[in-house]
Amino acid sequence: MSNINPNPFTTRPEIEGTFGVVTSTHWIATAVGMATLEKGGNAFDAGVATAFTLQVVEPHLNGPGGDVPIIVHDVRRGRTEVICGQGPAPAGATIAHYRAEGLDMVPGTGLLAACVPGTFEAWMLLLRDYGTLRLRDVLAPAIAYARSGYPLVERASATIATVEELFRKHWPTSAAVYLPHGRVPEPGTLFTNATLADTYARILREAESAGGGRDAEIERARKAWSQGFAAEAIDHFCRTQEIMDVSGAPHRGVLRADDMARWQPHIEAPLTYDYGRYTVCKAGVWSQGPVMLQQLALLKGFALDGLDPAGPDFIHLQIECAKLAYADRDTFYGDPDFTDVPIGVLLSDAYNDARRQLISKETASLDYRPGSVEGAGAVVQVRRAEEQRTAVGAMGAGEPTVGRLGEVRGDTVHFDIIDQAGNMISATPSGGWLQSSPVIPEIGFCLGSRAQMFWLEEGHPAALAPGRRPRTTLSPTMALRDGEPYLAWGSPGGDQQDQWITQFFLRHVHAGFNLQEAIDAPAWHSEHFPISFWPRTARPGVMVVENRVPKATIEELRRRGHIVEVGPDWSEGRLTAASRVGPRRRAAANPRGMQGYAAGR
């Protein structure tokens, strides 16, 4: 791979040290993670503390009712592993039930979109099996910020304003929390959520009530969550409340306490793909993670070394490979416990050599072209997007990522941490954002809406079924270099995650950009394929680029047939990244949105 660096502009230095690094999508969470390392915690302790803090300070992007995939490299175990914190569909979530409600797709908001919340149990597993600190050490910062307040970022205020009327007319429990004094809070307001603070404080009290070691505390905390008062409050709300959702009609939820009590997160091996010196590790086909691996399998047939990372050849090839890989995602991916996903074929040289022949170096494809594997997959009906989706946004739905021409509508969060010992974690918590469903008043947070990724079509690999995991977009990443754990990175952004994640990697590997340079470089995304979120629309041939992409590149892309829309200068992605080489620890964070920061020493 090339190490050509044209000395690109960067907004800040790449952080470097030997003690440890933390990088996240919010400066407060980064500070909490670093403080956890400073008081003797390892990367996994710091990850749990960072995650709980992100739930508080970025409530428009994630919450306790959401879900998370986690990739870890544990020096003690000597291996890289995935923790699946993606909760499944409830027992009552059948296609027949949703069809009987008059629905042809799962609503993008409200109670019918809720899966079993996966985050809390996943963080408890991580703390118990990989961490070293007590529960109080990792929960205390989040409790303090929820009770005493934190400065509300501009995008949180803007998100609340978008759904203000929905809260006032239909979701009064959310209005009670997010419209204090009856109005949208101004950016910079010291914002609190006392009920959420009380919820986590009660879990902590119950965890510490009977003595014993840290494992006993964690187990009692898990019971308080999935078999105790939190699960009971969720059950009661779903049984008794008819909640307006984006379908335009109110519905009761089907999630029950029994669903929460039955489910636990699990540990599995990552899916991997070798790309030159690198072995890239992703979560399995219950996530969209393998779509990056498929892009690499296609891209390795092209000579990328020496190409300008903001030039038309580089961008065109990445976009065209993404179109093919994402078409395969929608056709084949699903919960492997329920469906046979031919991932070995999809990542094979023979399959991708054939797929690569579909790519023209001179002409953009405007067609939706999934591959064919005998006995696998499903036909996907592509719906074209409407030009205006203002009403969708006002109902809290639509794709929770960067919107048209860079307009931020909501998103998720991400962090990467490496400690002095070399332990690494990359995680992308999401779901349960404030616009997904109403706040449950007894516990101070809302449920997620990940079930909207299911199809209400029997036989589809991602069809709705009780106990099945939705094919999530959440996609943390880790890579080994020459067999040694090297890089952890990721980005919020729904369907865009594995576009920006791939672009970052290619800039780092082929152009020699350091972590910060690879994040800061001009970026783009394709909207060619159906989005994973309600209303599942596509915009064939459309790609959105930052205004910093050179004008000559944009004109050449248009000449090749791409429908290019130009967004603001700094509007694509919220990447963070961290690396380890020998004793050195490096980290970088996205300047877009002025929230993400890296720290280290």
Coordinates of C-alpha atoms in Angstrom, one line a residue:
M1 CA 0.0 0.0 0.0
S2 CA 1.1 3.5 -0.8
N3 CA 2.4 6.1 1.7
I4 CA 1.9 9.1 -0.4
N5 CA 0.7 12.1 1.6
P6 CA -0.1 15.4 -0.2
N7 CA 0.0 17.2 3.1
P8 CA -3.7 17.8 3.5
F9 CA -5.3 20.5 5.6
T10 CA -6.2 19.5 9.1
T11 CA -8.2 21.2 11.8
R12 CA -6.2 19.9 14.8
P13 CA -3.3 17.7 15.6
E14 CA -3.4 13.9 15.9
I15 CA -3.3 13.2 19.6
E16 CA -0.3 11.0 20.7
G17 CA 1.0 9.5 23.9
T18 CA 2.0 6.3 25.7
F19 CA -0.5 6.2 28.6
G20 CA -3.8 5.9 26.7
V21 CA -6.2 7.7 24.4
V22 CA -10.0 8.2 24.3
T23 CA -11.9 9.7 21.4
S24 CA -15.7 10.1 21.2
T25 CA -18.4 12.2 19.6
H26 CA -18.8 14.5 22.6
W27 CA -16.1 16.2 24.6
I28 CA -17.7 15.5 28.0
A29 CA -17.8 11.8 27.3
T30 CA -14.1 11.9 26.2
A31 CA -13.2 13.6 29.4
V32 CA -15.1 11.0 31.5
G33 CA -13.3 8.2 29.6
M34 CA -9.9 9.7 30.1
A35 CA -10.6 10.3 33.8
T36 CA -11.6 6.6 34.2
L37 CA -8.2 5.6 32.7
E38 CA -6.5 8.1 35.0
K39 CA -8.0 6.5 38.1
G40 CA -6.7 3.0 37.2
G41 CA -9.5 1.7 34.9
N42 CA -8.7 -0.2 31.7
A43 CA -10.1 0.6 28.3
F44 CA -13.2 -1.4 29.0
D45 CA -14.0 0.4 32.2
A46 CA -13.5 3.6 30.4
G47 CA -15.8 2.4 27.6
V48 CA -18.6 1.7 30.0
A49 CA -18.3 5.1 31.7
T50 CA -18.1 6.9 28.3
A51 CA -21.1 5.1 27.1
F52 CA -23.3 5.9 30.0
T53 CA -22.2 9.6 29.8
L54 CA -23.1 9.7 26.1
Q55 CA -26.6 8.5 26.9
V56 CA -27.0 11.7 29.0
V57 CA -25.2 14.3 27.0
E58 CA -26.4 13.3 23.5
P59 CA -30.0 12.2 24.2
H60 CA -31.0 13.1 20.6
L61 CA -28.5 10.5 19.4
N62 CA -28.7 7.5 21.8
G63 CA -30.3 6.4 25.1
P64 CA -30.7 3.6 27.6
G65 CA -33.5 2.1 25.5
G66 CA -31.2 1.6 22.5
D67 CA -28.7 -1.0 21.2
V68 CA -25.0 -1.4 20.6
P69 CA -22.4 -3.6 18.9
I70 CA -19.0 -3.5 20.6
I71 CA -15.6 -4.7 19.2
V72 CA -12.9 -5.4 21.8
H73 CA -9.3 -6.5 21.7
D74 CA -8.4 -7.9 25.1
V75 CA -4.7 -8.3 25.7
R76 CA -5.2 -10.8 28.4
R77 CA -7.3 -13.1 26.2
G78 CA -5.1 -12.3 23.2
R79 CA -8.0 -12.1 20.7
T80 CA -10.5 -9.7 19.1
E81 CA -14.2 -10.3 19.9
V82 CA -17.6 -8.8 19.2
I83 CA -20.2 -8.2 21.9
C84 CA -23.7 -8.3 20.4
G85 CA -25.8 -5.8 22.3
Q86 CA -28.5 -5.8 19.6
G87 CA -31.8 -6.8 21.3
P88 CA -34.2 -8.9 19.3
A89 CA -37.9 -8.5 18.4
P90 CA -40.3 -9.2 21.3
A91 CA -42.4 -12.4 21.4
G92 CA -45.5 -10.4 20.3
A93 CA -43.8 -8.9 17.2
T94 CA -45.2 -11.1 14.4
I95 CA -45.9 -10.1 10.8
A96 CA -49.5 -11.1 11.4
H97 CA -49.9 -8.7 14.2
Y98 CA -48.4 -5.7 12.4
R99 CA -50.4 -6.5 9.2
A100 CA -53.6 -6.7 11.4
E101 CA -52.8 -3.2 12.5
G102 CA -53.0 -2.1 8.9
L103 CA -49.3 -1.7 8.4
D104 CA -47.1 -2.6 5.4
M105 CA -43.9 -1.7 7.2
V106 CA -42.8 -1.2 10.8
P107 CA -43.3 2.4 11.8
G108 CA -40.2 4.5 12.2
T109 CA -41.3 5.8 15.6
G110 CA -43.5 4.7 18.5
L111 CA -43.9 1.6 20.5
L112 CA -44.3 -0.9 17.7
A113 CA -40.7 -0.1 16.6
A114 CA -39.2 -1.2 19.9
C115 CA -36.9 -4.2 20.3
V116 CA -35.5 -5.5 23.6
P117 CA -33.2 -2.7 24.8
G118 CA -29.6 -4.1 24.5
T119 CA -27.3 -1.4 25.8
F120 CA -27.5 -1.8 29.6
E121 CA -27.0 -5.6 29.5
A122 CA -24.1 -5.3 27.0
W123 CA -22.3 -2.7 29.2
M124 CA -22.8 -4.9 32.2
L125 CA -21.3 -7.9 30.4
L126 CA -18.3 -5.8 29.3
L127 CA -17.7 -4.5 32.8
R128 CA -18.1 -7.9 34.4
D129 CA -16.0 -10.0 32.0
Y130 CA -13.4 -7.4 30.7
G131 CA -13.4 -4.5 33.2
T132 CA -11.8 -4.0 36.6
L133 CA -13.7 -1.2 38.4
R134 CA -16.9 -1.3 40.4
L135 CA -20.3 -0.3 39.1
R136 CA -20.3 3.0 41.0
D137 CA -17.1 4.1 39.3
V138 CA -18.6 3.9 35.8
L139 CA -22.1 5.0 36.6
A140 CA -21.4 8.0 38.8
P141 CA -20.4 10.5 36.1
A142 CA -23.6 9.9 34.1
I143 CA -25.7 10.2 37.2
A144 CA -24.0 13.5 38.1
Y145 CA -24.5 15.0 34.7
A146 CA -28.1 13.9 34.5
R147 CA -28.9 15.4 37.9
S148 CA -26.7 18.5 37.9
G149 CA -26.9 19.4 34.2
Y150 CA -24.7 19.6 31.1
P151 CA -24.6 22.2 28.4
L152 CA -27.1 21.3 25.7
V153 CA -25.5 21.1 22.2
E154 CA -27.0 23.0 19.3
R155 CA -28.1 19.9 17.5
A156 CA -30.0 18.6 20.5
S157 CA -31.9 21.8 20.8
A158 CA -32.7 21.8 17.0
T159 CA -33.9 18.2 17.2
I160 CA -36.3 19.0 20.1
A161 CA -37.6 22.0 18.0
T162 CA -38.3 19.6 15.1
V163 CA -40.5 17.4 17.1
E164 CA -41.9 20.1 19.5
E165 CA -45.5 19.9 18.1
L166 CA -45.4 16.1 18.2
F167 CA -44.5 16.3 21.9
R168 CA -47.1 18.9 22.7
K169 CA -50.0 17.1 20.9
H170 CA -49.2 13.4 21.3
W171 CA -46.2 12.7 23.6
P172 CA -46.8 14.7 26.8
T173 CA -44.3 12.6 28.8
S174 CA -41.6 13.7 26.4
A175 CA -42.7 17.3 26.6
A176 CA -42.4 17.1 30.3
V177 CA -38.7 16.3 30.0
Y178 CA -37.5 18.0 26.8
L179 CA -39.7 21.2 26.9
P180 CA -38.8 22.5 30.4
H181 CA -40.9 25.5 31.3
G182 CA -43.0 24.8 28.2
R183 CA -40.4 25.7 25.6
V184 CA -37.6 24.4 23.5
P185 CA -34.4 24.8 25.6
E186 CA -31.8 27.1 24.0
P187 CA -28.4 25.7 23.0
G188 CA -26.0 25.9 25.9
T189 CA -28.8 25.5 28.5
L190 CA -27.7 23.5 31.5
F191 CA -30.0 20.6 30.8
T192 CA -31.0 17.9 33.4
N193 CA -33.0 14.7 33.4
A194 CA -33.6 14.0 37.1
T195 CA -35.7 11.0 36.5
L196 CA -33.0 9.3 34.5
A197 CA -30.5 10.1 37.3
D198 CA -32.9 8.6 39.8
T199 CA -33.2 5.4 37.6
Y200 CA -29.5 4.8 37.5
A201 CA -29.1 5.8 41.2
R202 CA -31.7 3.2 42.1
I203 CA -30.0 0.5 40.0
L204 CA -26.8 1.4 41.9
R205 CA -28.5 1.2 45.3
E206 CA -30.0 -2.2 44.5
A207 CA -26.7 -3.4 43.2
E208 CA -24.8 -2.4 46.3
S209 CA -27.6 -3.5 48.7
A210 CA -26.4 -6.9 49.7
G211 CA -22.6 -6.6 49.7
G212 CA -20.3 -9.0 47.9
G213 CA -17.8 -8.3 45.2
R214 CA -18.1 -6.5 41.9
D215 CA -19.5 -9.5 40.0
A216 CA -22.4 -9.7 42.6
E217 CA -23.1 -6.0 42.2
I218 CA -23.2 -6.3 38.5
E219 CA -25.6 -9.2 38.6
R220 CA -28.0 -7.4 40.9
A221 CA -27.8 -4.3 38.6
R222 CA -28.8 -6.6 35.7
K223 CA -31.7 -8.0 37.6
A224 CA -32.9 -4.5 38.5
W225 CA -32.9 -3.7 34.8
S226 CA -34.2 -6.7 33.0
Q227 CA -36.2 -8.4 35.8
G228 CA -36.9 -5.5 38.1
F229 CA -38.4 -2.1 38.2
A230 CA -37.1 -0.9 34.9
A231 CA -38.5 -3.8 33.0
E232 CA -41.8 -3.5 34.9
A233 CA -42.1 0.2 33.9
I234 CA -41.5 -0.6 30.2
D235 CA -44.0 -3.4 30.3
H236 CA -46.7 -1.3 31.9
F237 CA -46.2 1.6 29.4
C238 CA -46.3 -0.7 26.4
R239 CA -49.5 -2.4 27.7
T240 CA -51.4 0.6 28.6
Q241 CA -50.5 3.5 26.3
E242 CA -51.7 4.0 22.7
I243 CA -48.9 6.1 21.1
M244 CA -49.1 8.1 17.9
D245 CA -46.4 7.1 15.5
V246 CA -45.3 8.0 12.0
S247 CA -48.0 5.8 10.4
G248 CA -50.5 8.5 11.5
A249 CA -52.3 6.2 13.9
P250 CA -51.8 5.3 17.6
H251 CA -50.6 1.9 18.6
R252 CA -49.8 -0.1 21.7
G253 CA -46.4 -1.8 22.1
V254 CA -45.7 -5.5 22.2
L255 CA -42.5 -5.4 24.2
R256 CA -42.9 -7.1 27.6
A257 CA -40.9 -7.6 30.8
D258 CA -40.6 -11.3 29.9
D259 CA -38.8 -10.4 26.6
M260 CA -36.3 -8.4 28.6
A261 CA -35.8 -11.2 31.2
R262 CA -35.2 -13.8 28.6
W263 CA -32.5 -12.0 26.6
Q264 CA -28.8 -11.6 27.3
P265 CA -26.0 -10.3 25.1
H266 CA -23.4 -12.7 23.8
I267 CA -19.8 -12.7 22.6
E268 CA -18.8 -13.9 19.2
A269 CA -15.9 -13.9 16.8
P270 CA -15.8 -11.0 14.3
L271 CA -16.1 -11.4 10.6
T272 CA -12.8 -10.5 9.0
Y273 CA -11.3 -9.7 5.6
D274 CA -7.6 -9.4 4.7
Y275 CA -6.7 -6.3 2.7
G276 CA -3.0 -6.1 2.1
R277 CA -1.2 -5.8 5.4
Y278 CA -4.6 -5.3 7.2
T279 CA -7.1 -7.7 8.7
V280 CA -10.4 -5.7 9.1
C281 CA -12.8 -6.9 11.8
K282 CA -16.5 -6.2 11.8
A283 CA -19.7 -7.5 13.5
G284 CA -21.6 -10.2 11.7
V285 CA -24.4 -10.2 9.2
W286 CA -26.9 -9.1 11.9
S287 CA -25.2 -5.8 11.3
Q288 CA -24.3 -3.9 8.1
G289 CA -20.7 -4.2 9.1
P290 CA -19.8 -6.8 6.4
V291 CA -20.8 -4.3 3.7
M292 CA -17.4 -2.6 4.4
L293 CA -15.6 -6.0 3.9
Q294 CA -17.5 -6.4 0.6
Q295 CA -16.4 -3.0 -0.6
L296 CA -12.8 -3.9 0.2
A297 CA -13.2 -7.2 -1.7
L298 CA -14.3 -5.3 -4.7
L299 CA -11.8 -2.4 -4.4
K300 CA -8.8 -4.6 -4.1
G301 CA -9.1 -5.2 -7.8
F302 CA -8.3 -1.6 -8.6
A303 CA -5.0 0.3 -8.3
L304 CA -5.8 2.9 -5.6
D305 CA -2.2 3.7 -4.6
G306 CA -1.3 7.2 -5.7
L307 CA -4.9 8.3 -6.5
D308 CA -6.0 11.7 -5.2
P309 CA -8.4 10.9 -2.3
A310 CA -10.5 13.9 -3.4
G311 CA -10.2 13.1 -7.1
P312 CA -12.9 11.7 -9.4
D313 CA -11.3 8.2 -9.9
F314 CA -11.0 7.5 -6.2
I315 CA -14.5 8.7 -5.4
H316 CA -16.1 7.1 -8.4
L317 CA -14.6 3.6 -7.6
Q318 CA -15.6 3.7 -4.0
I319 CA -19.1 4.8 -4.8
E320 CA -19.6 2.2 -7.5
C321 CA -18.3 -0.6 -5.2
A322 CA -20.6 0.7 -2.4
K323 CA -23.6 0.4 -4.7
L324 CA -22.9 -3.3 -5.3
A325 CA -22.1 -4.1 -1.7
Y326 CA -25.1 -2.3 -0.3
A327 CA -27.4 -4.1 -2.8
D328 CA -26.1 -7.4 -1.4
R329 CA -26.7 -6.2 2.1
D330 CA -30.4 -5.6 1.5
T331 CA -30.8 -8.8 -0.4
F332 CA -28.9 -11.3 1.8
Y333 CA -28.2 -10.0 5.3
G334 CA -30.2 -10.9 8.4
D335 CA -30.0 -12.7 11.7
P336 CA -27.8 -15.8 11.1
D337 CA -29.7 -17.6 13.9
F338 CA -32.7 -17.5 11.6
T339 CA -31.5 -17.5 8.1
D340 CA -28.5 -18.9 6.2
V341 CA -26.6 -15.8 5.0
P342 CA -24.0 -16.8 2.3
I343 CA -21.3 -14.5 3.7
G344 CA -18.5 -16.8 2.7
V345 CA -19.6 -16.5 -0.9
L346 CA -20.2 -12.7 -0.7
L347 CA -16.7 -12.2 0.5
S348 CA -15.0 -14.7 -1.9
D349 CA -12.6 -13.7 -4.6
A350 CA -14.6 -15.5 -7.3
Y351 CA -17.9 -13.8 -6.4
N352 CA -16.3 -10.3 -6.2
D353 CA -14.2 -10.8 -9.4
A354 CA -17.5 -11.4 -11.2
R355 CA -19.2 -8.5 -9.5
R356 CA -16.3 -6.2 -10.3
Q357 CA -16.9 -6.6 -14.0
L358 CA -20.1 -4.7 -13.6
I359 CA -18.2 -1.5 -12.7
S360 CA -17.3 0.9 -15.4
K361 CA -14.5 3.3 -14.7
E362 CA -16.2 5.9 -16.8
T363 CA -19.9 5.6 -16.2
A364 CA -22.0 5.7 -13.0
S365 CA -24.5 2.9 -12.6
L366 CA -28.1 4.1 -12.1
D367 CA -29.4 0.5 -11.5
Y368 CA -30.0 -1.5 -8.4
R369 CA -27.9 -4.6 -8.9
P370 CA -27.7 -7.2 -6.2
G371 CA -25.8 -10.4 -6.8
S372 CA -27.2 -13.9 -7.1
V373 CA -26.5 -16.8 -4.8
E374 CA -28.5 -19.9 -5.3
G375 CA -31.0 -20.6 -2.6
A376 CA -30.4 -17.3 -0.7
G377 CA -31.6 -13.8 -0.6
A378 CA -34.8 -12.0 -1.5
V379 CA -36.2 -9.6 -4.0
V380 CA -36.1 -6.0 -2.7
Q381 CA -38.6 -3.5 -4.1
V382 CA -36.9 -0.1 -4.4
R383 CA -39.1 2.9 -3.6
R384 CA -37.9 6.3 -4.9
A385 CA -37.7 9.0 -2.3
E386 CA -39.9 12.1 -2.3
E387 CA -38.1 15.3 -2.7
Q388 CA -39.5 16.7 0.5
R389 CA -39.7 14.8 3.8
T390 CA -40.4 17.7 6.2
A391 CA -43.5 16.0 7.6
V392 CA -41.6 12.8 8.2
G393 CA -39.0 14.7 10.2
A394 CA -41.7 16.4 12.3
M395 CA -42.9 13.0 13.3
G396 CA -39.4 12.1 14.5
A397 CA -38.9 9.5 11.7
G398 CA -36.8 9.2 8.6
E399 CA -33.2 8.2 8.4
P400 CA -31.5 9.2 11.7
T401 CA -28.4 10.5 10.1
V402 CA -27.0 13.4 8.1
G403 CA -29.9 14.4 5.8
R404 CA -30.2 16.0 2.5
L405 CA -27.4 18.4 1.6
G406 CA -25.8 17.8 5.0
E407 CA -28.7 18.9 7.1
V408 CA -28.3 17.0 10.4
R409 CA -31.5 15.3 11.5
G410 CA -30.2 13.2 14.3
D411 CA -27.6 10.5 14.4
T412 CA -25.9 8.2 16.9
V413 CA -22.7 8.2 18.8
H414 CA -19.3 6.4 18.7
F415 CA -16.1 6.1 20.7
D416 CA -12.7 4.4 20.5
I417 CA -10.4 3.8 23.5
I418 CA -6.9 2.3 23.8
D419 CA -5.2 1.9 27.2
Q420 CA -1.5 1.6 28.2
A421 CA -1.7 -2.2 28.2
G422 CA -3.0 -2.2 24.6
N423 CA -6.6 -3.1 25.3
M424 CA -8.8 -1.6 22.6
I425 CA -12.6 -1.0 22.3
S426 CA -14.7 0.4 19.5
A427 CA -18.4 0.9 20.0
T428 CA -21.4 2.5 18.3
P429 CA -24.3 2.9 20.8
S430 CA -27.5 4.1 19.3
G431 CA -31.3 4.0 19.5
G432 CA -33.6 5.3 22.1
W433 CA -33.0 8.8 21.0
L434 CA -35.5 11.4 22.3
Q435 CA -37.4 11.5 19.0
S436 CA -37.9 7.7 18.7
S437 CA -40.8 7.2 21.1
P438 CA -42.3 8.9 24.3
V439 CA -40.4 9.1 27.5
I440 CA -41.6 6.4 30.0
P441 CA -42.3 8.7 33.0
E442 CA -41.2 6.3 35.8
I443 CA -37.7 5.8 34.4
G444 CA -36.9 9.0 32.3
F445 CA -36.0 7.5 29.0
C446 CA -37.7 6.2 25.8
L447 CA -37.5 3.0 23.9
G448 CA -35.6 2.5 20.6
S449 CA -37.0 2.1 17.1
R450 CA -34.6 -0.5 15.6
A451 CA -37.5 -2.8 14.6
Q452 CA -38.2 -0.5 11.7
M453 CA -35.4 -2.3 9.9
F454 CA -37.4 -5.5 9.7
W455 CA -39.4 -6.4 6.6
L456 CA -43.0 -7.4 6.9
E457 CA -42.5 -10.0 4.1
E458 CA -42.3 -13.7 4.9
G459 CA -39.2 -15.3 3.4
H460 CA -37.0 -12.1 3.5
P461 CA -33.7 -12.7 5.3
A462 CA -34.6 -9.7 7.5
A463 CA -38.3 -10.5 8.0
L464 CA -39.8 -9.7 11.3
A465 CA -40.1 -12.6 13.7
P466 CA -40.1 -13.0 17.5
G467 CA -36.6 -13.4 18.9
R468 CA -34.9 -12.3 15.7
R469 CA -32.4 -9.5 15.6
P470 CA -33.0 -6.6 13.2
R471 CA -30.2 -6.1 10.7
T472 CA -28.7 -3.0 12.3
T473 CA -26.7 -0.2 10.6
L474 CA -24.4 0.1 13.7
S475 CA -20.9 -0.7 12.6
P476 CA -17.8 -0.2 14.8
T477 CA -14.5 -1.4 13.2
M478 CA -11.1 -2.7 14.3
A479 CA -8.1 -3.7 12.2
L480 CA -4.9 -5.6 12.7
R481 CA -1.8 -4.7 10.8
D482 CA 0.8 -7.4 10.1
G483 CA -1.2 -9.5 12.5
E484 CA -1.0 -7.0 15.4
P485 CA -4.0 -5.1 16.8
Y486 CA -3.6 -1.6 15.3
L487 CA -6.7 0.5 14.6
A488 CA -10.2 1.1 16.1
W489 CA -12.6 3.5 14.3
G490 CA -16.1 4.3 13.3
S491 CA -18.8 6.9 12.8
P492 CA -22.4 7.6 13.4
G493 CA -24.6 7.9 10.3
G494 CA -27.0 5.1 9.6
D495 CA -26.5 3.8 6.1
Q496 CA -23.6 6.2 5.7
Q497 CA -21.5 4.6 8.4
D498 CA -19.8 2.0 6.2
Q499 CA -19.3 4.6 3.5
W500 CA -17.4 7.0 5.7
I501 CA -15.6 4.2 7.6
T502 CA -14.4 2.8 4.3
Q503 CA -13.3 6.2 2.9
F504 CA -11.3 6.9 6.1
F505 CA -9.5 3.6 5.8
L506 CA -8.7 4.0 2.2
R507 CA -7.2 7.5 2.8
H508 CA -5.1 6.2 5.6
V509 CA -3.9 3.1 3.8
H510 CA -3.5 4.3 0.2
A511 CA -2.7 8.0 0.7
G512 CA -0.8 7.8 4.0
F513 CA -3.0 10.2 5.8
N514 CA -2.7 10.2 9.6
L515 CA -5.8 9.6 11.6
Q516 CA -6.8 13.3 11.8
E517 CA -6.0 14.0 8.2
A518 CA -8.1 11.0 7.1
I519 CA -11.0 12.3 9.2
D520 CA -10.7 15.9 8.1
A521 CA -10.4 15.2 4.4
P522 CA -13.5 16.0 2.2
A523 CA -16.1 13.3 2.3
W524 CA -19.2 12.1 0.5
H525 CA -22.0 9.5 0.5
S526 CA -24.3 7.7 -1.9
E527 CA -28.1 7.6 -1.6
H528 CA -28.4 5.2 -4.5
F529 CA -29.8 2.3 -2.4
P530 CA -32.8 2.0 -0.1
I531 CA -32.2 3.5 3.4
S532 CA -32.6 1.1 6.3
F533 CA -35.1 3.4 8.1
W534 CA -38.7 4.2 7.5
P535 CA -39.9 5.0 4.8
R536 CA -37.1 2.8 3.1
T537 CA -36.7 5.1 0.0
A538 CA -33.8 5.3 -2.5
R539 CA -32.4 8.0 -4.7
P540 CA -30.8 6.2 -7.6
G541 CA -27.6 7.7 -8.8
V542 CA -27.5 10.5 -6.2
M543 CA -24.4 11.2 -4.3
V544 CA -23.9 14.1 -1.8
V545 CA -20.4 15.6 -1.5
E546 CA -19.0 18.3 0.8
N547 CA -18.4 21.6 -0.9
R548 CA -14.7 21.2 -0.2
V549 CA -14.5 18.5 -2.9
P550 CA -12.8 20.2 -5.8
K551 CA -15.0 21.7 -8.4
A552 CA -13.2 19.9 -11.2
T553 CA -13.9 16.6 -9.4
I554 CA -17.6 17.4 -9.1
E555 CA -17.9 18.2 -12.7
E556 CA -16.1 15.1 -13.8
L557 CA -18.3 12.9 -11.6
R558 CA -21.3 14.6 -13.2
R559 CA -19.9 13.9 -16.6
R560 CA -19.7 10.2 -15.6
G561 CA -23.4 10.2 -14.8
H562 CA -23.4 10.7 -11.1
I563 CA -26.2 13.0 -9.8
V564 CA -24.1 15.1 -7.5
E565 CA -25.6 17.3 -4.8
V566 CA -23.2 19.6 -3.0
G567 CA -23.6 20.1 0.8
P568 CA -21.9 22.4 3.2
D569 CA -18.1 22.4 3.7
W570 CA -18.1 20.3 6.9
S571 CA -21.2 18.1 6.7
E572 CA -20.2 14.5 6.1
G573 CA -19.6 12.0 8.9
R574 CA -18.6 12.1 12.6
L575 CA -15.6 9.8 12.6
T576 CA -13.3 9.0 15.5
A577 CA -10.3 6.8 15.4
A578 CA -7.5 5.5 17.7
S579 CA -4.4 3.4 16.9
R580 CA -1.6 1.6 18.7
V581 CA 2.0 0.9 17.4
G582 CA 4.4 -0.4 20.0
P583 CA 4.1 1.9 23.1
R584 CA 2.5 4.7 21.1
R585 CA -1.2 5.5 21.3
R586 CA -2.8 7.9 18.8
A587 CA -6.3 9.3 18.4
A588 CA -8.3 11.7 16.4
A589 CA -11.8 13.1 16.3
N590 CA -14.2 14.7 13.9
P591 CA -14.4 18.5 13.9
R592 CA -17.8 18.5 12.1
G593 CA -20.5 19.7 14.4
M594 CA -17.9 20.9 17.0
Q595 CA -18.7 18.2 19.5
G596 CA -16.2 15.3 19.0
Y597 CA -12.8 15.4 20.7
A598 CA -9.9 13.1 21.3
A599 CA -7.7 13.1 24.5
G600 CA -4.6 11.3 25.6
R601 CA -1.2 11.5 27.1

